[in-house]
CSV table of C-alpha atoms in Angstrom, one decimal:
chain,number,residue,atom,x,y,z
A,259,MET,CA,0.0,0.1,-0.1
A,260,ILE,CA,1.4,3.6,-1.0
A,261,THR,CA,1.2,5.8,2.1
A,262,PRO,CA,0.3,9.5,1.5
A,263,LEU,CA,3.9,10.4,2.2
A,264,ARG,CA,5.3,8.3,-0.5
A,265,GLN,CA,2.5,9.6,-3.0
A,266,LYS,CA,3.6,12.9,-2.2
A,267,ILE,CA,7.4,12.1,-2.9
A,268,VAL,CA,6.6,10.4,-5.9
A,269,PHE,CA,4.4,13.3,-7.1
A,270,ILE,CA,7.2,15.7,-6.3
A,271,ALA,CA,9.8,13.6,-8.3
A,272,LEU,CA,7.5,13.3,-11.3
A,273,LEU,CA,6.7,17.1,-11.3
A,274,LEU,CA,10.4,17.9,-11.2
A,275,LEU,CA,11.3,15.4,-14.0
A,276,ILE,CA,8.4,16.9,-16.0
A,277,LEU,CA,9.7,20.4,-15.3
A,278,LEU,CA,13.0,19.8,-16.1
A,279,ASN,CA,12.3,17.9,-19.4
A,280,GLU,CA,10.2,21.0,-20.3
A,281,VAL,CA,13.6,23.0,-19.7
A,282,HIS,CA,15.4,21.0,-21.7
A,283,ALA,CA,12.8,21.0,-24.4
A,284,GLN,CA,12.8,24.5,-24.6
A,285,ASP,CA,16.5,24.7,-24.8
A,286,GLN,CA,16.6,22.1,-27.8
A,287,GLN,CA,13.6,24.0,-29.4
A,288,GLU,CA,16.1,27.1,-29.2
A,289,ILE,CA,19.1,25.2,-30.4
A,290,ASP,CA,17.2,23.7,-33.4
A,291,SER,CA,15.9,27.3,-34.4
A,292,ILE,CA,19.6,28.8,-34.1
A,293,LYS,CA,20.9,25.8,-36.3
A,294,LYS,CA,18.3,26.4,-39.0
A,295,LEU,CA,19.5,30.3,-39.1
A,296,ILE,CA,23.3,29.6,-39.3
A,297,PRO,CA,23.4,28.6,-43.0
A,298,SER,CA,22.0,32.1,-44.0
A,299,VAL,CA,24.6,34.0,-41.6
A,300,LYS,CA,27.0,35.9,-43.7
A,301,ASN,CA,28.2,38.1,-40.6
A,302,SER,CA,31.2,36.2,-39.3
A,303,LYS,CA,30.7,37.6,-35.9
A,304,VAL,CA,27.3,36.7,-35.7
A,305,LEU,CA,28.1,33.2,-36.5
A,306,VAL,CA,30.6,33.3,-33.5
A,307,GLU,CA,27.7,34.2,-31.3
A,308,ASN,CA,25.3,31.9,-32.6
A,309,ASN,CA,27.9,29.0,-31.9
A,310,ASN,CA,28.5,30.3,-28.5
A,311,LYS,CA,24.8,30.3,-27.7
A,312,ILE,CA,24.4,26.9,-28.7
A,313,ALA,CA,27.5,25.7,-26.6
A,314,TYR,CA,25.5,27.6,-23.8
A,315,LEU,CA,22.5,25.7,-24.3
A,316,PHE,CA,23.7,22.5,-24.5
A,317,GLY,CA,25.4,23.0,-21.3
A,318,ALA,CA,22.5,21.7,-19.7
A,319,ILE,CA,21.7,18.9,-22.1
A,320,SER,CA,25.0,17.5,-23.6
A,321,ILE,CA,28.5,18.4,-22.4
A,322,ASP,CA,30.1,17.1,-25.5
A,323,SER,CA,27.9,19.0,-27.8
A,324,SER,CA,28.7,22.1,-25.7
A,325,LEU,CA,32.5,21.6,-26.3
A,326,PHE,CA,31.9,20.7,-29.9
A,327,TYR,CA,30.2,24.4,-30.7
A,328,SER,CA,32.3,26.1,-28.1
A,329,ASN,CA,35.1,24.8,-30.2
A,330,LYS,CA,33.8,25.8,-33.6
A,331,ALA,CA,33.0,29.3,-31.8
A,332,ARG,CA,36.4,29.6,-30.7
A,333,GLN,CA,38.2,28.6,-34.2
A,334,LEU,CA,36.3,31.1,-36.2
A,335,ALA,CA,36.5,33.9,-33.3
A,336,LYS,CA,40.4,33.4,-33.6
A,337,LYS,CA,40.5,33.5,-37.5
A,338,ILE,CA,38.6,36.9,-37.7
A,339,LYS,CA,40.2,38.2,-34.5
A,340,PHE,CA,36.7,38.5,-32.7
A,341,ARG,CA,38.2,38.8,-29.0
A,342,LYS,CA,34.8,39.1,-27.2
A,343,GLY,CA,33.5,36.1,-29.0
A,344,LEU,CA,36.8,34.3,-28.3
A,345,ALA,CA,36.3,35.0,-24.7
A,346,VAL,CA,33.0,33.7,-24.2
A,347,SER,CA,34.1,30.4,-26.2
A,348,TYR,CA,36.8,29.9,-23.7
A,349,SER,CA,34.5,30.5,-20.9
A,350,TYR,CA,32.0,28.0,-21.8
A,351,THR,CA,34.6,25.6,-22.7
A,352,ALA,CA,36.1,25.8,-19.3
A,353,ARG,CA,32.4,25.3,-18.0
A,354,ALA,CA,32.0,22.2,-20.0
A,355,TYR,CA,35.2,20.6,-18.8
A,356,MET,CA,34.7,21.6,-15.3
A,357,ASP,CA,31.2,19.4,-15.5
A,358,LYS,CA,33.2,16.7,-16.9
A,359,GLY,CA,35.8,16.8,-14.2
A,360,ASN,CA,38.7,17.9,-16.2
A,361,PHE,CA,39.9,20.6,-14.1
A,362,THR,CA,43.2,21.0,-16.0
A,363,ASN,CA,41.6,22.1,-18.9
A,364,ALA,CA,38.8,24.0,-17.3
A,365,PHE,CA,41.7,26.0,-15.6
A,366,GLU,CA,43.2,26.8,-19.1
A,367,ASN,CA,40.3,27.7,-20.6
A,368,PHE,CA,39.2,30.0,-17.6
A,369,THR,CA,42.6,31.7,-17.6
A,370,ASN,CA,42.5,32.4,-21.3
A,371,ALA,CA,38.8,33.8,-21.1
A,372,LEU,CA,39.8,35.9,-18.1
A,373,ASP,CA,42.6,37.3,-19.7
A,374,LEU,CA,40.6,38.3,-22.7
A,375,PHE,CA,37.7,39.7,-20.8
A,376,LYS,CA,40.3,41.9,-18.8
A,377,GLU,CA,41.4,43.5,-21.9
A,378,GLU,CA,37.8,44.1,-22.8
A,379,LYS,CA,37.4,45.6,-19.5
A,380,ASP,CA,34.3,43.4,-19.5
A,381,SER,CA,34.0,43.5,-15.3
A,382,VAL,CA,30.9,41.3,-15.1
A,383,ASN,CA,32.6,38.3,-17.0
A,384,VAL,CA,36.0,39.1,-15.0
A,385,LEU,CA,33.9,38.3,-12.1
A,386,ASP,CA,32.7,35.1,-13.3
A,387,GLY,CA,36.2,34.2,-14.5
A,388,TYR,CA,37.5,34.5,-11.1
A,389,THR,CA,34.9,32.3,-9.7
A,390,GLY,CA,35.1,29.7,-12.1
A,391,LEU,CA,39.3,29.7,-11.3
A,392,SER,CA,38.0,29.7,-7.4
A,393,PHE,CA,36.1,26.8,-7.9
A,394,VAL,CA,38.6,24.8,-10.0
A,395,ALA,CA,41.2,25.5,-7.5
A,396,SER,CA,39.4,24.4,-4.8
A,397,CYS,CA,38.3,21.0,-6.4
A,398,GLY,CA,42.3,20.7,-7.1
A,399,ALA,CA,42.7,20.8,-3.4
A,400,SER,CA,44.7,24.2,-3.5
A,401,GLN,CA,42.7,26.0,-0.7
A,402,LEU,CA,44.8,29.1,-0.7
A,403,LYS,CA,44.8,29.6,-4.6
A,404,SER,CA,40.9,29.2,-4.4
A,405,LEU,CA,40.8,31.8,-1.7
A,406,ASN,CA,42.6,34.4,-3.8
A,407,TYR,CA,40.7,34.0,-6.7
A,408,SER,CA,37.5,34.5,-4.6
A,409,LEU,CA,39.2,37.6,-3.0
A,410,GLU,CA,39.7,39.0,-6.6
A,411,ALA,CA,36.1,38.1,-7.8
A,412,LEU,CA,34.9,39.8,-4.6
A,413,LYS,CA,36.5,43.2,-5.4
A,414,TYR,CA,34.5,43.0,-8.4
A,415,ALA,CA,31.3,41.9,-7.1
A,416,GLU,CA,31.5,44.8,-4.6
A,417,ALA,CA,32.5,47.2,-7.0
A,418,LEU,CA,29.5,46.2,-9.4
A,419,LYS,CA,27.2,45.9,-6.1
A,420,ASP,CA,26.1,42.6,-7.5
A,421,THR,CA,24.3,41.2,-4.4
A,422,SER,CA,23.6,37.7,-6.0
A,423,SER,CA,27.1,37.2,-6.5
A,424,LEU,CA,28.2,38.7,-3.0
A,425,ILE,CA,25.9,36.4,-1.3
A,426,THR,CA,27.7,33.3,-3.0
A,427,ILE,CA,31.3,34.6,-3.0
A,428,TYR,CA,30.9,35.6,0.8
A,429,ASN,CA,29.6,31.8,1.2
A,430,ASN,CA,32.6,30.5,-0.8
A,431,ILE,CA,35.1,32.2,1.0
A,432,GLY,CA,33.6,31.2,4.3
A,433,VAL,CA,33.7,27.6,3.2
A,434,ILE,CA,37.5,27.9,2.1
A,435,TYR,CA,38.2,29.2,5.5
A,436,LYS,CA,36.6,26.5,7.2
A,437,LYS,CA,38.7,24.0,5.1
A,438,LEU,CA,41.8,26.2,6.3
A,439,ASP,CA,40.6,25.6,9.9
A,440,ASN,CA,40.2,29.4,10.1
A,441,TYR,CA,37.0,29.7,12.2
A,442,THR,CA,36.7,33.1,12.9
A,443,SER,CA,37.2,34.3,9.2
A,444,SER,CA,34.8,31.4,8.3
A,445,LEU,CA,32.2,32.5,10.6
A,446,PHE,CA,32.5,36.4,9.5
A,447,TYR,CA,32.0,35.6,5.7
A,448,LEU,CA,29.4,32.7,6.2
A,449,ASN,CA,27.6,35.5,8.1
A,450,LYS,CA,27.9,38.3,5.7
A,451,SER,CA,26.3,36.1,3.0
A,452,LEU,CA,23.5,35.1,5.5
A,453,GLU,CA,22.9,38.8,6.2
A,454,ILE,CA,22.6,39.9,2.9
A,455,GLN,CA,19.9,36.9,2.0
A,456,LEU,CA,18.1,38.2,5.1
A,457,SER,CA,17.8,41.6,3.6
A,458,LYS,CA,16.4,40.4,0.1
A,459,ALA,CA,12.8,40.1,-0.1
A,460,ASN,CA,13.2,37.4,-2.6
A,461,THR,CA,15.5,35.1,-0.8
A,462,LEU,CA,14.1,31.6,-1.2
A,463,ASN,CA,13.5,29.7,2.1
A,464,GLN,CA,15.6,26.9,0.9
A,465,ASP,CA,18.5,29.2,0.2
A,466,LEU,CA,18.3,30.8,3.7
A,467,ALA,CA,18.1,27.5,5.5
A,468,VAL,CA,21.3,26.2,3.7
A,469,SER,CA,23.1,29.2,5.0
A,470,TYR,CA,21.8,28.8,8.5
A,471,SER,CA,23.0,25.2,8.0
A,472,ASN,CA,26.4,26.3,6.8
A,473,VAL,CA,26.7,28.5,10.0
A,474,GLY,CA,25.5,25.9,12.3
A,475,VAL,CA,27.7,23.3,11.1
A,476,LEU,CA,30.7,25.4,11.4
A,477,LYS,CA,29.8,26.0,14.9
A,478,VAL,CA,29.3,22.3,15.9
A,479,ASP,CA,32.3,21.4,14.2
A,480,ASN,CA,34.2,23.6,16.4
A,481,ASN,CA,32.6,22.6,19.5
A,482,LYS,CA,30.6,25.8,19.8
A,483,VAL,CA,27.2,23.8,19.8
A,484,LYS,CA,25.2,26.1,22.3
A,485,GLU,CA,26.1,29.1,20.0
A,486,ALA,CA,24.5,26.9,17.0
A,487,GLU,CA,21.3,26.6,18.8
A,488,GLU,CA,19.7,29.7,17.1
A,489,ASP,CA,20.8,28.6,13.8
A,490,TYR,CA,19.1,25.2,13.9
A,491,LYS,CA,16.1,27.0,15.5
A,492,GLN,CA,15.6,28.7,12.2
A,493,ILE,CA,16.3,25.8,10.1
A,494,ARG,CA,13.5,24.1,12.0
A,495,ARG,CA,11.1,26.9,11.4
A,496,LEU,CA,11.9,27.1,7.6
A,497,LEU,CA,11.8,23.5,7.1
A,498,SER,CA,8.4,23.0,6.5
A,499,THR,CA,8.3,25.8,3.7
A,500,ILE,CA,10.9,23.9,1.6
A,501,ASN,CA,9.5,22.2,-1.7
A,502,SER,CA,13.3,20.9,-3.0
A,503,GLU,CA,13.4,17.3,-1.6
A,504,TYR,CA,17.3,17.7,-2.4
A,505,HIS,CA,17.7,20.5,0.1
A,506,LYS,CA,15.2,19.0,2.5
A,507,SER,CA,17.2,15.8,3.0
A,508,TYR,CA,20.5,17.9,3.6
A,509,LEU,CA,18.8,20.0,6.0
A,510,LEU,CA,17.4,16.9,7.8
A,511,LEU,CA,20.8,15.4,7.8
A,512,SER,CA,22.2,18.7,9.2
A,513,LEU,CA,19.6,18.8,11.9
A,514,ALA,CA,20.6,15.2,12.8
A,515,GLY,CA,24.2,16.1,13.1
A,516,TYR,CA,23.4,18.7,15.5
A,517,TYR,CA,21.2,16.6,17.9
A,518,ILE,CA,23.9,14.1,17.8
A,519,ALA,CA,26.2,16.8,19.2
A,520,ILE,CA,23.8,17.6,22.0
A,521,LYS,CA,23.3,14.0,22.5
A,522,ASP,CA,19.9,13.8,21.9
A,523,PHE,CA,20.2,10.4,19.7
A,524,ASN,CA,16.2,9.8,19.6
A,525,VAL,CA,15.7,13.1,17.7
A,526,SER,CA,18.6,12.6,15.8
A,527,LYS,CA,17.6,9.3,14.6
A,528,LYS,CA,14.2,10.6,13.6
A,529,TYR,CA,15.7,13.3,11.4
A,530,ILE,CA,17.9,10.7,9.6
A,531,ASP,CA,15.2,8.5,9.1
A,532,SER,CA,13.3,11.2,7.5
A,533,ALA,CA,16.4,11.9,5.3
A,534,THR,CA,16.9,8.5,4.4
A,535,ILE,CA,13.3,8.0,3.2
A,536,ILE,CA,13.6,11.1,0.9
A,537,CYS,CA,17.3,9.9,-0.4
A,538,GLU,CA,15.9,6.4,-1.2
A,539,LYS,CA,12.9,7.4,-2.9
A,540,ASN,CA,14.6,10.0,-5.2
A,541,ASP,CA,17.8,8.1,-5.5
A,542,PHE,CA,19.7,10.8,-4.1
A,543,LYS,CA,23.5,9.6,-3.4
């Protein structure tokens, strides 16, 4: 017999699958539309831009196809000396390699893109380039390099007053300092990220809850369990409003960790069991 909870989980999983398929279908339609136009395009710069656009759209569907079109854009951009188009093609190539786990090629292409974006004085894309390099360096276990790239990205985000990027960068810097065992700096930047989210009316509850969790986990890991009490109180308050099963399972496990730390093993087990149900039904790894 299927319980109401299982029915709800199945419904949400199917709904997410339908929505994802719709997004991919829309991307594929746009790709097909651009492809039809390509044979009639006479302007080489527009052709570069079209190939870059296809590479971007394929990023959510097929990484190999994304690489194919970013490579086409790059070759033509080099031939006609179209520096902005070349920079964009390097950027999309880097993102594709990052998704494939090829961090050496991702680093090389992000670096090439960044150099060109700097020459073009394109601050928005310079910011994205430094953010990408920070992520690649972090995956390569070079936390100090990752920190330096994030601090460079922070300069541009602050100059642009880009609050969305500031939220991400402050959080990333906080996570890097956590890996470097610098509790004070980690807490400072994680709280800065949280403060901006609290000030924005359109912040999603799931993002807010994850930020509270980041702060709470940091405190628990550093034996400051009492100080984490308010953070986990906020997570419990937000939990019922979160629709994403993935985020909910993560937060349930975060709560379980907190209750282990305060030695309330019965409550901890309840959260673990709830997270397990969600993860098994959705095949979360």
